[in-house]
Coordinates of C-alpha atoms in Angstrom, one line a residue:
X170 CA -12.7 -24.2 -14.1
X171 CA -10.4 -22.0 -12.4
X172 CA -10.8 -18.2 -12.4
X173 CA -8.6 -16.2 -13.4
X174 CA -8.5 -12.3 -11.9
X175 CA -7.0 -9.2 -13.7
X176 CA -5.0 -6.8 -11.0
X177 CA -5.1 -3.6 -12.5
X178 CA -2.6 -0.8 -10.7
X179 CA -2.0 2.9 -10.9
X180 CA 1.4 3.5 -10.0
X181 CA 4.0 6.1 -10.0
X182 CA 6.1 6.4 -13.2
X183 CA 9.6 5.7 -11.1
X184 CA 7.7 2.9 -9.3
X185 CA 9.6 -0.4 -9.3
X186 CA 8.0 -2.3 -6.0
X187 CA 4.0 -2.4 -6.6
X188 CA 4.8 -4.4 -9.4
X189 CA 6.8 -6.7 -7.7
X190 CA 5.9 -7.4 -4.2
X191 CA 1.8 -7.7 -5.3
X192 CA 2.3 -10.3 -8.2
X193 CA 5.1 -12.2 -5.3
X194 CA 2.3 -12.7 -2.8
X195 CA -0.2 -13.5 -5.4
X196 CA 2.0 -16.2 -6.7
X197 CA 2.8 -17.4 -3.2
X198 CA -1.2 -17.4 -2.8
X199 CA -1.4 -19.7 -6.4
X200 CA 0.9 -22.2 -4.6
X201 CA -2.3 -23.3 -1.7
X202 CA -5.3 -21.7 -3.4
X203 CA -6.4 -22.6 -7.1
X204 CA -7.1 -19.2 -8.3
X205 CA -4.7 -17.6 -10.8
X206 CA -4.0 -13.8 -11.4
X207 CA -2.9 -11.5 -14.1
X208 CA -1.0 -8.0 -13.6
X209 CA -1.7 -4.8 -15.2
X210 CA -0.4 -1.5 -14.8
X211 CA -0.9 2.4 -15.6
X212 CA 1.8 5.1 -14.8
X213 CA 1.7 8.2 -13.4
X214 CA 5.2 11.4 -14.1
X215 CA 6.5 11.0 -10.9
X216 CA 10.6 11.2 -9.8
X217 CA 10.9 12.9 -6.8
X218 CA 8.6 12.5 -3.3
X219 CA 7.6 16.3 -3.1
X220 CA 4.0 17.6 -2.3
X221 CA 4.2 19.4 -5.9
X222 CA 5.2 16.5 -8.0
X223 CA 2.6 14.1 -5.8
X224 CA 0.0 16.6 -7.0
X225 CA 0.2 17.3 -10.2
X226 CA 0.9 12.7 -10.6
X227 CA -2.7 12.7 -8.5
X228 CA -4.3 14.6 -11.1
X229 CA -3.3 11.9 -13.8
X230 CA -5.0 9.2 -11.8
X231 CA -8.4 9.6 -13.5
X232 CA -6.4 8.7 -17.1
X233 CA -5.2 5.6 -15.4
X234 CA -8.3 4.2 -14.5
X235 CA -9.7 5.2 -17.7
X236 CA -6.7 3.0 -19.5
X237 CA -7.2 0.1 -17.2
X238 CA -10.2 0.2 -17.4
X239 CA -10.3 -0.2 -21.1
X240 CA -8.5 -3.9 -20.1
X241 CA -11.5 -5.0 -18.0
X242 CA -9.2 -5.5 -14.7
X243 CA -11.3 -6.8 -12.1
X244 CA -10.1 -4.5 -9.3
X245 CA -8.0 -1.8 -9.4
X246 CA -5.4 -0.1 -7.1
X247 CA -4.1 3.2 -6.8
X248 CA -0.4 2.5 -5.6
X249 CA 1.0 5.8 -4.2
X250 CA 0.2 6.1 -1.0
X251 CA 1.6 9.3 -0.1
X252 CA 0.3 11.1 -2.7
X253 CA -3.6 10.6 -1.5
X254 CA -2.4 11.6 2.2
X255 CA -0.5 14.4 0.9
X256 CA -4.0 15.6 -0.7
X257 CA -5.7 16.1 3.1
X258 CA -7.3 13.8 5.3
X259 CA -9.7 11.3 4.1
X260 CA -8.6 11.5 0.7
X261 CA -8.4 7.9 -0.4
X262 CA -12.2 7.9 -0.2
X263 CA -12.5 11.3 -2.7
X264 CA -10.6 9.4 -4.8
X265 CA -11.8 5.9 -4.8
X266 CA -15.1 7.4 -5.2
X267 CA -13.9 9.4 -8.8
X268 CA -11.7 7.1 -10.0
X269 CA -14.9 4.0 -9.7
X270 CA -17.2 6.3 -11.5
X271 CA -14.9 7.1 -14.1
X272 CA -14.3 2.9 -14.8
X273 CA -18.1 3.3 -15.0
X274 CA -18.1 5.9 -17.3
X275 CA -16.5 3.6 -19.4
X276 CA -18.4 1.0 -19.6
X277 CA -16.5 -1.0 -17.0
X278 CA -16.8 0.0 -13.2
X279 CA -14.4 -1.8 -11.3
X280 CA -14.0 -1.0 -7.7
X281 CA -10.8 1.1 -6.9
X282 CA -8.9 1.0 -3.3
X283 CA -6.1 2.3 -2.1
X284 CA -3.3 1.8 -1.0
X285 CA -3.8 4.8 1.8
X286 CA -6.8 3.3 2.7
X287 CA -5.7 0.1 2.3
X288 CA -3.6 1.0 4.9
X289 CA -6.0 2.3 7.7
X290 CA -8.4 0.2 6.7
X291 CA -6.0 -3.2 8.1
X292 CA -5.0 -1.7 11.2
X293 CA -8.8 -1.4 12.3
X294 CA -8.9 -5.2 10.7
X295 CA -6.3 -6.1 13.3
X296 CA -7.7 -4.0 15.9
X297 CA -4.2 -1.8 16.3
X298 CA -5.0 1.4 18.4
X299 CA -1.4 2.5 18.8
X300 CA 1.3 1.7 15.8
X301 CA 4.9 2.9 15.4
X302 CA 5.5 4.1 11.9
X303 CA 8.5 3.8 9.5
X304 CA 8.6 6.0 6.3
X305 CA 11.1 6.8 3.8
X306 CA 10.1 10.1 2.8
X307 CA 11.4 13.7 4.2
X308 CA 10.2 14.9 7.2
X309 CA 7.3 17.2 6.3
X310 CA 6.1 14.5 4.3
X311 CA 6.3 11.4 6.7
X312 CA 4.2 14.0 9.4
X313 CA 1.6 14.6 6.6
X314 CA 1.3 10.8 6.7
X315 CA 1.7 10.3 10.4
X316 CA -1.2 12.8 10.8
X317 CA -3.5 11.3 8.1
X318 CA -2.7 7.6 10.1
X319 CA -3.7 9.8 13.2
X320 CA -7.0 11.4 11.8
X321 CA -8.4 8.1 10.9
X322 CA -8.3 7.2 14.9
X323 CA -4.9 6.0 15.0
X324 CA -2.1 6.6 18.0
X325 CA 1.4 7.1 16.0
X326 CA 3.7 6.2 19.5
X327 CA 7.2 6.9 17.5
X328 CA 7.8 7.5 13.7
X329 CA 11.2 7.3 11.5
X330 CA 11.7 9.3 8.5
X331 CA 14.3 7.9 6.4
X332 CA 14.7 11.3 4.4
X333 CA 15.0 9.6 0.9
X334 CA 13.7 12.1 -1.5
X335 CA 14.3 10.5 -4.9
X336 CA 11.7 7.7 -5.6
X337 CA 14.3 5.5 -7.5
X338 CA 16.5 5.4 -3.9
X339 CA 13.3 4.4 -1.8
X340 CA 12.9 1.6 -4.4
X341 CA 17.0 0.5 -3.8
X342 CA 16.5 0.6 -0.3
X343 CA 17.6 -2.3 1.4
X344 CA 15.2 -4.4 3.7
X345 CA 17.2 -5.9 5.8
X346 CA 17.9 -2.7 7.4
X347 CA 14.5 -2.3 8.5
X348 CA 14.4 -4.7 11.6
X349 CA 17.4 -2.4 13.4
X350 CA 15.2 0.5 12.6
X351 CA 12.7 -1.0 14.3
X352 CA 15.0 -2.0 17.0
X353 CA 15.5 1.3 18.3
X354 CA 11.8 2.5 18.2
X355 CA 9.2 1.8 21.1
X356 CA 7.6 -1.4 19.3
X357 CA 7.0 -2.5 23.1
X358 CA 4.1 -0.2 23.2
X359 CA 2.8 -0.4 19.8
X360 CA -0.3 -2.7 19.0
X361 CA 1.0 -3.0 15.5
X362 CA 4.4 -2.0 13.3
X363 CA 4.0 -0.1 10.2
X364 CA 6.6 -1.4 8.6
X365 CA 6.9 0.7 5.7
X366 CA 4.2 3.1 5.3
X367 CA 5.3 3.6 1.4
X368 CA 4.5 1.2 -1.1
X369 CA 7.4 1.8 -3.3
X370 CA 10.1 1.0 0.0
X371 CA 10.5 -2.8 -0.3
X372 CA 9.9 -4.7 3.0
X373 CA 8.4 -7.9 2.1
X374 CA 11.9 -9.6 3.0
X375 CA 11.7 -8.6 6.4
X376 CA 8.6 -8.6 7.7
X377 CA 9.0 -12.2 9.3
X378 CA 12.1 -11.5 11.1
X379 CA 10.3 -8.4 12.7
X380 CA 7.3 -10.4 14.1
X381 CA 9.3 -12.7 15.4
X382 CA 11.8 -10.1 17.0
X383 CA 9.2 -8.1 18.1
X384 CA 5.9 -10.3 18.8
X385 CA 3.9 -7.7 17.0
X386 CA 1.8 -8.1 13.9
X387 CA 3.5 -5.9 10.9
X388 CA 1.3 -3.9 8.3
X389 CA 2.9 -2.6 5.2
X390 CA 0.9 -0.7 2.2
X391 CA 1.8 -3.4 -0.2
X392 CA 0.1 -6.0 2.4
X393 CA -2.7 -4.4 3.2
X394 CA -3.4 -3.3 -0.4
X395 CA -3.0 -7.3 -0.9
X396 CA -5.4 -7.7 1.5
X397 CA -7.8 -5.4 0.5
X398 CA -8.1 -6.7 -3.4
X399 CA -8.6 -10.1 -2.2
X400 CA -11.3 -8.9 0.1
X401 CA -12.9 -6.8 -2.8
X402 CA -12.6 -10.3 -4.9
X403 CA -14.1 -12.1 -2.4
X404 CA -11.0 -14.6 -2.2
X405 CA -9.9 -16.1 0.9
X406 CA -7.5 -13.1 2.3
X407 CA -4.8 -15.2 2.9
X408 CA -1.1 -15.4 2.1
X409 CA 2.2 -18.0 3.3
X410 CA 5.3 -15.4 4.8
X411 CA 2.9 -12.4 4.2
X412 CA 2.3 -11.4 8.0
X413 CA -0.2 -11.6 10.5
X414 CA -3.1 -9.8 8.6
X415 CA -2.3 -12.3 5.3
X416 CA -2.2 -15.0 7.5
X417 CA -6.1 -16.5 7.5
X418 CA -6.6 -15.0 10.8
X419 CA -8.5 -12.3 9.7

């Protein structure tokens, strides 16, 4: 019989990407592997990408995974990952670590990642040491995150900070623009490309192109946090178009 899995996501109330680019490389997964996946979401007030609003949405995180919970998902990510590296470093494992106990005060522990430390977590998969970095957010944010990727053991080379501060405009934001961004960073030197170090900044589109342009393996949140529920599953961690870390090499 074939198994069916329930993807349970916390995600930002202005959110429009999580719930798009995880269920599109699950489906491309269902085309060459017979499990089959359901999608099920929780939001959190969020509009625009400032450390207050990222806060006070945090703080509604525990209600999330109490609701999806409640629906018996079978693992369950926190979609934001700003908002955990915002909080100070090594925050994704504080809140993995409250958010699983309150699924098991419910009756129903599921394990919770994130997409932070989803994030971290697949360059040390792919054995990356130095990365360059691309981020929609303002500048203070995008160095909160470049020094978060940096306290986990990671060399940020180069970084962009696209400046977008309304969380509906990171969500239009065209990928095909991302490969000329690229383009005029260091990728050279880099072990790895961060792609888009946001999960609500589309980038699935492009990240093809920009291994082929630049020979590099490319990491996005959405990816890795791919990558890391199909490793919590224990499901073959593999995905067609998704990249080097999706691609059954690791």
């Amino acid at each position: 019989m074939t198994r069916t899995y329930r993807i349970g996501q916390i995600v930002p109330s202005s959110n429009t990407t999580m719930e798009t680019e995880i269920p599109a490389m699950l489906r491309l997964r269902e085309t060459i592997r017979p499990q089959r996946f359901t999608f099920h979401s929780s939001r959190m007030r969020m509009k625009k990408v400032v450390k207050e609003e990222l806060a006070a949405m945090d703080a509604e995180s525990d209600r999330c995974a109490l609701e999806l919970s409640d629906a018996r998902v079978d693992v369950l990510g926190y979609a934001c990952l700003v908002a955990i590296m915002a909080m100070g470093h090594g925050y994704h494992r504080v809140s993995q670590a409250r958010l699983t106990q309150r699924t098991a005060e419910n009756g129903g522990q599921t394990p919770v990642l994130t997409s932070a430390g989803a994030l971290v977590d697949a360059l040390r998969v792919i054995g990356a040491k130095r990365v360059i970095v691309v981020a929609p957010y303002m500048k203070p944010l995008t160095e909160l995150v470049v020094d978060y990727i940096r306290h986990e053991g990671y060399e940020v080379i180069d970084y962009r900070a696209l400046e977008i501060p309304d969380n509906l405009d990171v969500g239009r934001h065209d990928p095909a623009r991302l490969p000329d961004i690229v383009k005029s960073m260091p990728f050279e030197q880099a072990d790895a490309i961060v792609l888009s170090a946001c999960v609500q900044m589309p980038s699935l589109p492009a990240v093809a192109k920009v291994e082929a342009m630049t020979g590099k393996p490319v990491i996005t949140a959405a990816i890795a946090t791919t990558y890391a529920m199909l490793r919590e599953l224990d499901l073959e961690p593999i995905v067609p178009g998704a990249g080097a870390l999706l691609s059954g090499a690791y």
